[in-house]
Tab-separated table of C-alpha atoms and ligand atoms in Angstrom:
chain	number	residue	atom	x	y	z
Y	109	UNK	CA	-10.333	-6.809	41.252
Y	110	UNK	CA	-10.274	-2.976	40.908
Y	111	UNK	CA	-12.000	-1.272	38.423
Y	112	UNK	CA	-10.938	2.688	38.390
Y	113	UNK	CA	-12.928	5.613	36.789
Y	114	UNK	CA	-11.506	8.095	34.907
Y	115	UNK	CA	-8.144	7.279	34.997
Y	116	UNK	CA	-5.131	8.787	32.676
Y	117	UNK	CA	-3.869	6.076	30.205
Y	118	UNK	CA	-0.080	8.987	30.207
Y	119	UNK	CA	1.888	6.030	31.666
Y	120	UNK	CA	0.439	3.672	29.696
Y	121	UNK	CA	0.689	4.309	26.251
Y	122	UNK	CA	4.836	4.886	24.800
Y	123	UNK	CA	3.732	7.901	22.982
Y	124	UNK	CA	2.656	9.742	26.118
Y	125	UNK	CA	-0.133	11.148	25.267
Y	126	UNK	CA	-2.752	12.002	27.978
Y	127	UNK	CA	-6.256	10.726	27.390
Y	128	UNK	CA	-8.809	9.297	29.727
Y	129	UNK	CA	-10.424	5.646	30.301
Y	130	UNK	CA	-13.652	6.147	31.344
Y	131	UNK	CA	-12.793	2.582	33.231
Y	132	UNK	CA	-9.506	0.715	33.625
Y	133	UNK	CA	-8.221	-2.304	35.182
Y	134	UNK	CA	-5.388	-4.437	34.960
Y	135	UNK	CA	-5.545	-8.461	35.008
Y	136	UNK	CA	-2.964	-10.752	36.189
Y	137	UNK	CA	-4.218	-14.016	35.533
Y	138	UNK	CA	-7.363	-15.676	33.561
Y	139	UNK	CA	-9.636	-15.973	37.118
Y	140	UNK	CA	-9.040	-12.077	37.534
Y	141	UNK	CA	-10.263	-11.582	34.002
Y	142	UNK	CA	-13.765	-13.808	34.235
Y	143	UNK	CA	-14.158	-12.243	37.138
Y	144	UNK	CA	-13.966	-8.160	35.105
Y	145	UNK	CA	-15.854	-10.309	32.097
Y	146	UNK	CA	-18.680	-10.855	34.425
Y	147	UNK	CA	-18.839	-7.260	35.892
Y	148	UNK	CA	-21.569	-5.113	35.300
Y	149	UNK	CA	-19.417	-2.200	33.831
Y	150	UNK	CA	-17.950	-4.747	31.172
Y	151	UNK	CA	-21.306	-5.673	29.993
Y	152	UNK	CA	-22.552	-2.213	29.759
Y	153	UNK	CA	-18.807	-0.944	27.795
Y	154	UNK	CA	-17.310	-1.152	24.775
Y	155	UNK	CA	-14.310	-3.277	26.176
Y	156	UNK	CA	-10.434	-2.152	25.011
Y	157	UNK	CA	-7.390	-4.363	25.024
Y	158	UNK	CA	-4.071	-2.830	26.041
Y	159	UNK	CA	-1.161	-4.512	26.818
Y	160	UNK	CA	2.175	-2.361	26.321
Y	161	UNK	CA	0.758	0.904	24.624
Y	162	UNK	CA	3.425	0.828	22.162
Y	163	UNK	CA	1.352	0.337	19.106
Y	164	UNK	CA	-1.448	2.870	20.007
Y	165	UNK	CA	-1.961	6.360	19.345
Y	166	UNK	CA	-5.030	7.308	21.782
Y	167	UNK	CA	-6.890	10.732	20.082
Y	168	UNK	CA	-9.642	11.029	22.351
Y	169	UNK	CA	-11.220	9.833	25.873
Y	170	UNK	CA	-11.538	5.861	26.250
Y	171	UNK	CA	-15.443	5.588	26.429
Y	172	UNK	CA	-15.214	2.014	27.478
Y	173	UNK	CA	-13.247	-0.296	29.978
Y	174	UNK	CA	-9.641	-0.742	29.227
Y	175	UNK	CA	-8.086	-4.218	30.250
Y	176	UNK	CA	-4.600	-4.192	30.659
Y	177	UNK	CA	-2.884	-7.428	30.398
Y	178	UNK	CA	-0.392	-8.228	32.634
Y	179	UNK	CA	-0.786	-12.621	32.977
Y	180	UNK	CA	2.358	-13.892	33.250
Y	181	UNK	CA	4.044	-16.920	32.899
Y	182	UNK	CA	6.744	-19.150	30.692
Y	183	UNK	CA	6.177	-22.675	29.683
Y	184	UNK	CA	8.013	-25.157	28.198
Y	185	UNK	CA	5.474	-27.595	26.935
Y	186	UNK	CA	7.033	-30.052	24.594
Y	187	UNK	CA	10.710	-30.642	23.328
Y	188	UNK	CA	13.071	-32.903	22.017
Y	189	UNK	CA	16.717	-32.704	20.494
Y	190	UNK	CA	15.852	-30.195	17.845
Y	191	UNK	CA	13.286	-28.259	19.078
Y	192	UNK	CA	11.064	-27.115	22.043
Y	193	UNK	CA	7.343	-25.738	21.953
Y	194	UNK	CA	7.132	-22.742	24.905
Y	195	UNK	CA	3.663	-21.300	25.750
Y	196	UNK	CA	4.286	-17.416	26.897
Y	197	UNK	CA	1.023	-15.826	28.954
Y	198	UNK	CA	-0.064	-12.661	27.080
Y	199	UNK	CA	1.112	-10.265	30.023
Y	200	UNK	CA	5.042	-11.561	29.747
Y	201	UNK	CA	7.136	-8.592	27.926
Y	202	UNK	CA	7.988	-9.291	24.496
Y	203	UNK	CA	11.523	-8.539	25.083
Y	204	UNK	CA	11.737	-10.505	28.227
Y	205	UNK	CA	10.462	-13.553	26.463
Y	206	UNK	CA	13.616	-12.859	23.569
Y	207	UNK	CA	15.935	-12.662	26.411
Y	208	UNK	CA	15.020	-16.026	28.154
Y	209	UNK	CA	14.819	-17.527	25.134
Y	210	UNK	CA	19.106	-16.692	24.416
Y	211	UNK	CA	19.716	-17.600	27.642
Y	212	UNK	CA	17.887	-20.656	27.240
Y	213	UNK	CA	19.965	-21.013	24.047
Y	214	UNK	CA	16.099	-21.660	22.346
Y	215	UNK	CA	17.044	-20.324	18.914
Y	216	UNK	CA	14.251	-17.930	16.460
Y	217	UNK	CA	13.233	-14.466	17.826
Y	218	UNK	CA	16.728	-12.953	18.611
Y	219	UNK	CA	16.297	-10.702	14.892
Y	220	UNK	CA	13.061	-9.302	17.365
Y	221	UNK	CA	14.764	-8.274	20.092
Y	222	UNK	CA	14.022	-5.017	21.649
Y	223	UNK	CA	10.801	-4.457	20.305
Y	224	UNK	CA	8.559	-2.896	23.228
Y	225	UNK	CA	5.259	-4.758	23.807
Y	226	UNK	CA	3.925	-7.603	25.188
Y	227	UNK	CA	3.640	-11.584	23.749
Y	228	UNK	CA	-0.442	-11.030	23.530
Y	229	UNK	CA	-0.232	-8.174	21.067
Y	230	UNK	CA	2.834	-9.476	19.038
Y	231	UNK	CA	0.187	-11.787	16.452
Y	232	UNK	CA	-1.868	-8.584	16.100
Y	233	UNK	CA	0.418	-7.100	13.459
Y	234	UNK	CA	2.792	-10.097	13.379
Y	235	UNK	CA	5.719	-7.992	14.720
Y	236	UNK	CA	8.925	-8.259	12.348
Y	237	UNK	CA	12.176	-7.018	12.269
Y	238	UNK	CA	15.618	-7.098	10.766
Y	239	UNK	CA	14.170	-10.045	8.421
Y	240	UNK	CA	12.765	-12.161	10.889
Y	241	UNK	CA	8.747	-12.570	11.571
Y	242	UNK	CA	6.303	-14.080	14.287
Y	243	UNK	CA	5.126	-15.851	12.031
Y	244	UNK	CA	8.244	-17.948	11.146
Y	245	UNK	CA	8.387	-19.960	15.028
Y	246	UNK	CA	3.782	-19.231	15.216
Y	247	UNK	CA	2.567	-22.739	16.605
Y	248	UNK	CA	-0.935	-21.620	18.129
Y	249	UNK	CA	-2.730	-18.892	20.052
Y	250	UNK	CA	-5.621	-19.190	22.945
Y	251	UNK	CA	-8.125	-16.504	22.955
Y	252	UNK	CA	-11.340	-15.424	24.890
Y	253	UNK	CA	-13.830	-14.073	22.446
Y	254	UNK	CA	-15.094	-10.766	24.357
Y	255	UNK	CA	-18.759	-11.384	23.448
Y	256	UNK	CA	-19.458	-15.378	23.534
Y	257	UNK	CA	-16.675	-15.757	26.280
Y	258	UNK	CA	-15.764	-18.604	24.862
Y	259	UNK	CA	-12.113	-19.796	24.301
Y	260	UNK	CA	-10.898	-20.331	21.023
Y	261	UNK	CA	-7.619	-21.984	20.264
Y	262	UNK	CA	-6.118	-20.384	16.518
Y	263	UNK	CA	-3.641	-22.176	14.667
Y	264	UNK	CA	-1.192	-20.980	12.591
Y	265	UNK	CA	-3.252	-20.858	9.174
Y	266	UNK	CA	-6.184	-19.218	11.202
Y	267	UNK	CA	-4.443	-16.243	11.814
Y	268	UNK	CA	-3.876	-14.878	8.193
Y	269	UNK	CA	-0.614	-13.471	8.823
Y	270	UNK	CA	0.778	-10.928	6.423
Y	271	UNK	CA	2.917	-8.259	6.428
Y	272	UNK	CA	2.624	-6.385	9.862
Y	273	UNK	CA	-1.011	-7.719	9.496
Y	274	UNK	CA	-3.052	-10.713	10.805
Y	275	UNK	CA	-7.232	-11.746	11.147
Y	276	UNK	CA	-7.030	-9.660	14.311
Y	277	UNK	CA	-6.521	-6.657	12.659
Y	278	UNK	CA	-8.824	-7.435	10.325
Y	279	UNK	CA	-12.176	-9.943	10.050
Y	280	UNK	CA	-11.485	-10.810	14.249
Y	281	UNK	CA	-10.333	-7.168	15.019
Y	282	UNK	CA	-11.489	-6.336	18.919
Y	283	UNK	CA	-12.978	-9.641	19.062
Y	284	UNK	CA	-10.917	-11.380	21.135
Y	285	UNK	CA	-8.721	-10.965	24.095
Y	286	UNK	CA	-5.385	-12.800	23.742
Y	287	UNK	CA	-4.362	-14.694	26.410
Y	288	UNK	CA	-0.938	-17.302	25.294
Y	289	UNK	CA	0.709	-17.611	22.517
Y	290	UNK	CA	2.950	-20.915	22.070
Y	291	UNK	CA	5.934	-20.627	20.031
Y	292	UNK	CA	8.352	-23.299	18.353
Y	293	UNK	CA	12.051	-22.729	18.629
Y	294	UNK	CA	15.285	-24.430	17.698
Y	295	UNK	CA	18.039	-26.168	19.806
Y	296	UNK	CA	19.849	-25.867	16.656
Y	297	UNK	CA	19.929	-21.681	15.293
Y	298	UNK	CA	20.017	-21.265	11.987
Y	299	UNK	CA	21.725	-17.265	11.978
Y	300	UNK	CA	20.274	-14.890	9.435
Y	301	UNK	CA	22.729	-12.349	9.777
Y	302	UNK	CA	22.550	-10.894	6.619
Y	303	UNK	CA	19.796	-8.370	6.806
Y	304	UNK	CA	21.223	-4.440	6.874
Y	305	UNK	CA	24.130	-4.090	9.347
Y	306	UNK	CA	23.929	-6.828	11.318
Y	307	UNK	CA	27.370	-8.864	10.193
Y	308	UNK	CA	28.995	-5.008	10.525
Y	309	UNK	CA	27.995	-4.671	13.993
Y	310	UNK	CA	28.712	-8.057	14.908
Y	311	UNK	CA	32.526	-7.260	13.870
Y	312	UNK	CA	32.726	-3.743	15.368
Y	313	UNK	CA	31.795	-6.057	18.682
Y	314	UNK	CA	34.615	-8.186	17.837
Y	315	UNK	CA	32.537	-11.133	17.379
Y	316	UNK	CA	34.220	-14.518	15.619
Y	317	UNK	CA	31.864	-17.338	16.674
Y	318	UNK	CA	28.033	-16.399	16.457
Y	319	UNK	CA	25.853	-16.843	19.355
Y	320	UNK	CA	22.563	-16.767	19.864
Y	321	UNK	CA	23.331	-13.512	22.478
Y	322	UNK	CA	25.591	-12.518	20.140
Y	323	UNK	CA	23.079	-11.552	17.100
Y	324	UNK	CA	20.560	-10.556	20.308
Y	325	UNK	CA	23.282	-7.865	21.590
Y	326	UNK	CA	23.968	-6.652	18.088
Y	327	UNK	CA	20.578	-6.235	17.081
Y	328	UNK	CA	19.931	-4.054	20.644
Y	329	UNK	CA	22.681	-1.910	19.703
Y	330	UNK	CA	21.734	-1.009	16.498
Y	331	UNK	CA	18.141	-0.211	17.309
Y	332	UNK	CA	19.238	1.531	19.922
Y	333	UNK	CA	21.704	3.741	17.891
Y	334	UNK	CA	18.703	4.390	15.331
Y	335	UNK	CA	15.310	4.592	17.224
Y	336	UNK	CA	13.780	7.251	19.656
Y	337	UNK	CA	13.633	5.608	22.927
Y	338	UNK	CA	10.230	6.113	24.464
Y	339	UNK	CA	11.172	6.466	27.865
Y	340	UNK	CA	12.948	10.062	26.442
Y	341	UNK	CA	10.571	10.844	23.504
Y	342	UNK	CA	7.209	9.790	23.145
Y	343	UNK	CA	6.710	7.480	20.211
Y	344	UNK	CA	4.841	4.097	18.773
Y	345	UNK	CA	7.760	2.969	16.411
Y	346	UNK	CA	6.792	3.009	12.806
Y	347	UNK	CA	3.954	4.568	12.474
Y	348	UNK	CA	3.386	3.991	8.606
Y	349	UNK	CA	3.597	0.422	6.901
Y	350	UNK	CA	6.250	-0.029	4.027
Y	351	UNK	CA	4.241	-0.242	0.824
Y	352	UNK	CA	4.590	-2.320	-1.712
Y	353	UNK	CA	4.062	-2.129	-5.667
Y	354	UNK	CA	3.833	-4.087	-8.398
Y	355	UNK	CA	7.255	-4.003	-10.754
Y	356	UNK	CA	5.231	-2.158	-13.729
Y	357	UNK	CA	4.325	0.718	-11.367
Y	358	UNK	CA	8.238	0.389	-9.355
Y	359	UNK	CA	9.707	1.030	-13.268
Y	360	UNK	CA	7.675	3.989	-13.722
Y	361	UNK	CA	8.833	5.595	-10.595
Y	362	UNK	CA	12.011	4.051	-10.726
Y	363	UNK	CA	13.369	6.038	-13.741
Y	364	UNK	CA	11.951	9.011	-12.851
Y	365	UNK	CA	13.931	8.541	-8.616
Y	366	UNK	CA	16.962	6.236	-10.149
Y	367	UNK	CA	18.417	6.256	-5.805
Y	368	UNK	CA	14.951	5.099	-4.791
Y	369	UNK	CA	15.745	2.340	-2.610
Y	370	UNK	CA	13.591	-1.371	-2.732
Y	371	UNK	CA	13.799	-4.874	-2.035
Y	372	UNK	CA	12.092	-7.216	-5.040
Y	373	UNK	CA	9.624	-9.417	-2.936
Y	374	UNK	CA	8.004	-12.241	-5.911
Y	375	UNK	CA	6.376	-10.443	-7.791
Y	376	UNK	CA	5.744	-7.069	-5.729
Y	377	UNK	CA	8.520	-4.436	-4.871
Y	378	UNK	CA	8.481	-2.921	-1.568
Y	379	UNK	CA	9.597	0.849	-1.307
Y	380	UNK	CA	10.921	1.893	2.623
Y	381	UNK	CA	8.327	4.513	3.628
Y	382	UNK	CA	11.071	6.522	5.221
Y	383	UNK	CA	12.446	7.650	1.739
Y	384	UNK	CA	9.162	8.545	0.262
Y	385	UNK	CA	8.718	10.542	3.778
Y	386	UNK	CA	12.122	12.272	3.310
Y	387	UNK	CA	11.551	13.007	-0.406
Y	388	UNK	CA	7.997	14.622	-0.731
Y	389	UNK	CA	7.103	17.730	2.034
Y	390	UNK	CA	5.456	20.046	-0.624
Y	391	UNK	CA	8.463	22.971	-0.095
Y	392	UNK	CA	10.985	21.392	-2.046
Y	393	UNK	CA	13.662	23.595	0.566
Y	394	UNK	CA	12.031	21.097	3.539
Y	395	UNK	CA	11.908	17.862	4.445
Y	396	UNK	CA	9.379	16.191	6.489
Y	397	UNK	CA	12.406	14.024	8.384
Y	398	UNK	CA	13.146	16.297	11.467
Y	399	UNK	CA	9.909	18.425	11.047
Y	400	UNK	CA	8.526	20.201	13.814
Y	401	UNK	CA	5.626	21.743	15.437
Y	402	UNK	CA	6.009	23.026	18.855
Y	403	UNK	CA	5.926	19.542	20.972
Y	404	UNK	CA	5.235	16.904	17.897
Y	405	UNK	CA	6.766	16.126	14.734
Y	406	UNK	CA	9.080	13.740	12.355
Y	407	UNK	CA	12.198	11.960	14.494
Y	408	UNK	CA	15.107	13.679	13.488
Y	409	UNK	CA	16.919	10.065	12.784
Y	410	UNK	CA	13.783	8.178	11.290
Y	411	UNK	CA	11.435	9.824	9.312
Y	412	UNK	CA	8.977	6.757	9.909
Y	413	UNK	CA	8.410	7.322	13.678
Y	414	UNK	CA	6.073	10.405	14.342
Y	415	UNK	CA	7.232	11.511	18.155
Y	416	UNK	CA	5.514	13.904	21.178
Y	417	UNK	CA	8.020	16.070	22.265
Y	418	UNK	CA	6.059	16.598	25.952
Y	419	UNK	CA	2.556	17.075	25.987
Y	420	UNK	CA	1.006	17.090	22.763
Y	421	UNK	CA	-2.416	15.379	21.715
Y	422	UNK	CA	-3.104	12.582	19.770
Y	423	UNK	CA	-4.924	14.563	17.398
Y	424	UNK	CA	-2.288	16.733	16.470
Y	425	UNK	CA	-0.296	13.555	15.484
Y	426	UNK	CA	-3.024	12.035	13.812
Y	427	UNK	CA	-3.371	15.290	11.674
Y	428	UNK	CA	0.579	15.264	10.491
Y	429	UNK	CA	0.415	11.756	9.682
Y	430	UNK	CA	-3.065	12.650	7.312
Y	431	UNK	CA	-0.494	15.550	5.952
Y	432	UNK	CA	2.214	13.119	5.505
Y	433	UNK	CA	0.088	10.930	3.494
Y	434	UNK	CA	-1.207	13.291	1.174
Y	435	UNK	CA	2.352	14.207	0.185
Y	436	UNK	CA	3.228	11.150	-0.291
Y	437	UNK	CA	0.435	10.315	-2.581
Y	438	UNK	CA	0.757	13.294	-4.641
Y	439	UNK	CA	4.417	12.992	-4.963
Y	440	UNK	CA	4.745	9.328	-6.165
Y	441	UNK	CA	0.837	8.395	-6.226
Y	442	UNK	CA	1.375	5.689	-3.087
Y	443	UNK	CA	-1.154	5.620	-0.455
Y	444	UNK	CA	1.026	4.876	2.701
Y	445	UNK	CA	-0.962	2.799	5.619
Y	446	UNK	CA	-1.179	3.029	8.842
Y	447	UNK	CA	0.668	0.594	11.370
Y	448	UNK	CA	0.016	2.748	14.813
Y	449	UNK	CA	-3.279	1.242	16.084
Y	450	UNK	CA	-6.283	4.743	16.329
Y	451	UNK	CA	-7.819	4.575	19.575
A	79	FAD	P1	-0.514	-2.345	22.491
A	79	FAD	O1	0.029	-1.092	21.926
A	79	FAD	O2	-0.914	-2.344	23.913
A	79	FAD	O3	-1.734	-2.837	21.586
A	79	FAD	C1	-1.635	-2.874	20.187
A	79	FAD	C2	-2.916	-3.475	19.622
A	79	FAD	O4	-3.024	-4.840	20.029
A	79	FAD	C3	-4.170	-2.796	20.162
A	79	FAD	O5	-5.130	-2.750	19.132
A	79	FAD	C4	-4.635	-3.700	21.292
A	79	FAD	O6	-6.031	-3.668	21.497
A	79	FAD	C5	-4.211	-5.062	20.786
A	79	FAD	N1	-3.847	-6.000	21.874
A	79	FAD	C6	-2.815	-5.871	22.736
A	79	FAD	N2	-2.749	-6.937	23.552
A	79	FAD	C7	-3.788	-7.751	23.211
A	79	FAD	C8	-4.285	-9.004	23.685
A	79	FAD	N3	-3.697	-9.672	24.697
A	79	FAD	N4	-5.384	-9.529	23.090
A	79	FAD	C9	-6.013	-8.880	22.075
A	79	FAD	N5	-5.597	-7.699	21.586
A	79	FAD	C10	-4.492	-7.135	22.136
A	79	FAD	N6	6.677	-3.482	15.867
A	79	FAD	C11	7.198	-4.389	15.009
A	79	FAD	O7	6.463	-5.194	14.410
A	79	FAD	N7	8.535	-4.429	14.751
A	79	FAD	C12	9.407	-3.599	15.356
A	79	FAD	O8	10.603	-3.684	15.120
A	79	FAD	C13	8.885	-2.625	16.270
A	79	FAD	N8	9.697	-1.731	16.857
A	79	FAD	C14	9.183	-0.779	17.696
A	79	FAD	C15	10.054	0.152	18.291
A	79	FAD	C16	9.551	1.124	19.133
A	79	FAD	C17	10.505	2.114	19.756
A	79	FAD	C18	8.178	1.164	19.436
A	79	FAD	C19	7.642	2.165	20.402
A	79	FAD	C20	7.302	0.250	18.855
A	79	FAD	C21	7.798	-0.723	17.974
A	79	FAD	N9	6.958	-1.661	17.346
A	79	FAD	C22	7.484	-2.599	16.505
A	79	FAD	C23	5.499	-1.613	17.573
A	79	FAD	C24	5.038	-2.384	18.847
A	79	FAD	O9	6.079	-2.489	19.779
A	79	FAD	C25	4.535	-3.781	18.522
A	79	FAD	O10	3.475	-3.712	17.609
A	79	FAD	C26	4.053	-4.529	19.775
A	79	FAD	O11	3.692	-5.841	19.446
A	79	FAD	C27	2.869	-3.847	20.477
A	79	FAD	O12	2.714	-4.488	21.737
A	79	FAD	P2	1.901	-3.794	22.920
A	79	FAD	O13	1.731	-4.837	23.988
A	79	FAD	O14	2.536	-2.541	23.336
A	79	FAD	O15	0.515	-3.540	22.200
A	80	NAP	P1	16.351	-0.159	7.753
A	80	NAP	O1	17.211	-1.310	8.131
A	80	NAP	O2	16.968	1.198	7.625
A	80	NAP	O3	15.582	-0.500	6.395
A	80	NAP	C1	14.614	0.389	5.847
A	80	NAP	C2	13.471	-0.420	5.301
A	80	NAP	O4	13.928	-1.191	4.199
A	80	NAP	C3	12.977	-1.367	6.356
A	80	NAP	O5	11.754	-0.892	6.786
A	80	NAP	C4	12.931	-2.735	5.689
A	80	NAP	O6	11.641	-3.264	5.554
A	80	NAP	C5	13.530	-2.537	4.329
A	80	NAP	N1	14.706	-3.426	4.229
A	80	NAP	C6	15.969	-3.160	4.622
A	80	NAP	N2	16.786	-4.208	4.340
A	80	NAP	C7	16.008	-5.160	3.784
A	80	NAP	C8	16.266	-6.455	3.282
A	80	NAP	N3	17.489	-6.979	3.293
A	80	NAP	N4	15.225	-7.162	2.796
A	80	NAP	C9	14.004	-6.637	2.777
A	80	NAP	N5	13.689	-5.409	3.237
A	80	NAP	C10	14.673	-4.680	3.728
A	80	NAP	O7	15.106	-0.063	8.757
A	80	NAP	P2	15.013	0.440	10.242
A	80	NAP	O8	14.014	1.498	10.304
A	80	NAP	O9	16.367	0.683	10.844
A	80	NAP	O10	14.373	-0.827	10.952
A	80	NAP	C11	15.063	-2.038	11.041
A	80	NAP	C12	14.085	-3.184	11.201
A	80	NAP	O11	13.318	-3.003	12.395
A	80	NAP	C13	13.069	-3.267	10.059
A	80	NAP	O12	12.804	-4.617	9.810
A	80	NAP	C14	11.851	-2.564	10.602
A	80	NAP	O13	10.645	-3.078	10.062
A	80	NAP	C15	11.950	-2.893	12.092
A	80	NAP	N6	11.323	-1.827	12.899
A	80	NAP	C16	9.976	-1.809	12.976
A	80	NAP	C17	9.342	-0.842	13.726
A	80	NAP	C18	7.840	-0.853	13.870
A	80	NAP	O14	7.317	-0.116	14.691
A	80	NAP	N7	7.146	-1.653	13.104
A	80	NAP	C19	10.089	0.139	14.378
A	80	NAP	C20	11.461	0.107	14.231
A	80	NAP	C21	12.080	-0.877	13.490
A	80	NAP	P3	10.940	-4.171	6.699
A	80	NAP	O15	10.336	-3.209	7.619
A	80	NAP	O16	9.949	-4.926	5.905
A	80	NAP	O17	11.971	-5.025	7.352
């Protein structure tokens, strides 16, 4: 077990920015993690979790030990003729885990393929996409709490899932380190092709009979057609939440922005944050979708993902996102949230 000193998190975090850990190792399996637990550095140091770096925006030094997860490992534990229960280790890539999953033909996270990240950090926000959610195929999670060291086993109801939220962003937030999460999926796929241009870009592909890979290859193609690719330009996704109102408020602002788009949720509406984002920089001649400042701004194609061009800081960021939400609170009175994790 290696524990390094002042080591630079740049390849570690997807929006490249370059900010010391005081200390950093990486664990592989559970033994090599006691075995940092019972170090004297990680009882002396605030302890933080990292497993991808693609929901993290880091705007100053680390003054702690980082752990980066990397236990691996795929499990079927339990199946029958409609469905089988597979355990993923934290460490496996998020992506990965989609892809054996098709192959396996194990149907229920294809509408999440190609999200960056690892399995451990997927319950922290309860990753969605393209109408799909962890929460729909959640069995159970193991996790070490930092403090007691004790493992704790959290069921589905535990977990308090909500939109791109969960207890460990909240009441259990750096509590625990994640270290499987089990998953239920179907021998049987039910499609849900009907979310945004899915069904289109399944025909473009020529596709007649739907497959599993399929709806995976169509959903990869899209993304990769609309989002910044980290490897070329440094960026955590969506870095803002979309909000959601209640239908008194969504008429007020509805007649006053009649192509405001939103989806009716019960009895809340949810408003895409990328319009508000488009539709509010304070010079009406501007628009905060493409803005730039020397090596950070707006993406070009998504006005939700806040990208480093090369070498910028995480403060800078931080700063146009604290902009962006002030004009989008004065324009339509919304206070847009956070998604990006503040280190
Ligand atoms: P990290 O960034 O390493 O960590 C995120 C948080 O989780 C941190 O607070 C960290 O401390 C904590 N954490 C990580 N691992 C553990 C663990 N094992 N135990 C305890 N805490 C842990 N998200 C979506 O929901 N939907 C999308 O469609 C989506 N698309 C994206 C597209 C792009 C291009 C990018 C860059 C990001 C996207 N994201 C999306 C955000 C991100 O990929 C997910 O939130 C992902 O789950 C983060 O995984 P990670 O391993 O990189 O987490
Ligand atoms: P999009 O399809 O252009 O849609 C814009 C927004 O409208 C989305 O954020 C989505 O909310 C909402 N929306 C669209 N169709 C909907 C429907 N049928 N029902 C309910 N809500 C609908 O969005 P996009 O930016 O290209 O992203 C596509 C999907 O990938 C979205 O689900 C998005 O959340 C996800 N994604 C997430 C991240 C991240 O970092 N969190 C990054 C990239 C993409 P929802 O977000 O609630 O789906």
């Amino acid at each position: 077990m290696l524990i390094e000193q002042q080591k630079s998190l740049l390849d570690y975090n997807t929006f490249h920015i370059d900010e010391y850990a005081r200390y950093f190792t990486t664990v592989q399996n559970e033994k090599e993690l006691q075995l940092v637990l019972e170090s004297e550095i990680a009882k002396e140091q605030e302890l933080f979790i990292l497993g991808g770096g693609s929901n993290v925006l880091l705007t100053h030094e680390v003054n702690g030990l980082v752990i980066r997860n990397q236990m691996k490992g795929i499990e079927i534990i339990y199946e029958d003729d409609s469905i089988a229960k597979v355990k993923f280790q934290a460490g496996e890539s998020w992506h990965h885990c989609v892809l054996w999953c098709v192959e396996q033909n194990l149907g229920g996270i294809e509408n999440l393929s190609f999200i960056p990240g690892t399995i451990g950090a997927a319950p922290i926000q309860n990753i969605g996409a393209y109408g799909a959610e962890l929460k729909d195929v959640f069995v159970e999670l193991e996790a070490m709490h930092i403090c007691l060291k004790q493992r704790k086993v959290f069921m589905k109801n535990e977990c308090n899932f909500g939109y791109r939220n969960s207890i460990f962003k909240t009441e259990a937030k750096g509590k625990y380190i994640i270290l499987s999460v089990t998953l239920q999926l179907s021998k049987k796929p039910q499609f849900n092709t009907s979310y945004g241009h899915i069904q289109d870009e399944l025909n473009s592909m020529g596709v007649t009979e739907l497959n599993l890979k399929a709806v995976s290859d169509a959903i990869i193609r899209i993304r990769q057609s609309k989002l910044p690719d980290p490897a070329m330009i440094g960026n955590a996704g969506s870095f803002f939440k979309n909000p959601s109102v209640s239908e008194s408020e969504f008429e007020i602002l509805h007649k006053k922005y009649n192509d405001m788009p939103f989806f009716k949720n019960n009895e809340a509406v949810k408003i895409p944050a990328a319009w508000l984002i488009e539709h509010c920089h304070p010079d009406n001649a501007l628009s905060w979708k493409g803005y730039r400042e020397l090596n950070f701004g707006v993406h070009i194609k998504q006005a939700l993902c806040l990208v480093n061009y090369s070498d910028a800081n995480g403060r800078d960021i931080l700063g146009l996102s604290e902009r962006i939400i002030t004009s989008v609170q004065q324009a339509f009175n919304i206070t847009l949230e956070r998604e990006v994790n503040i280190w």
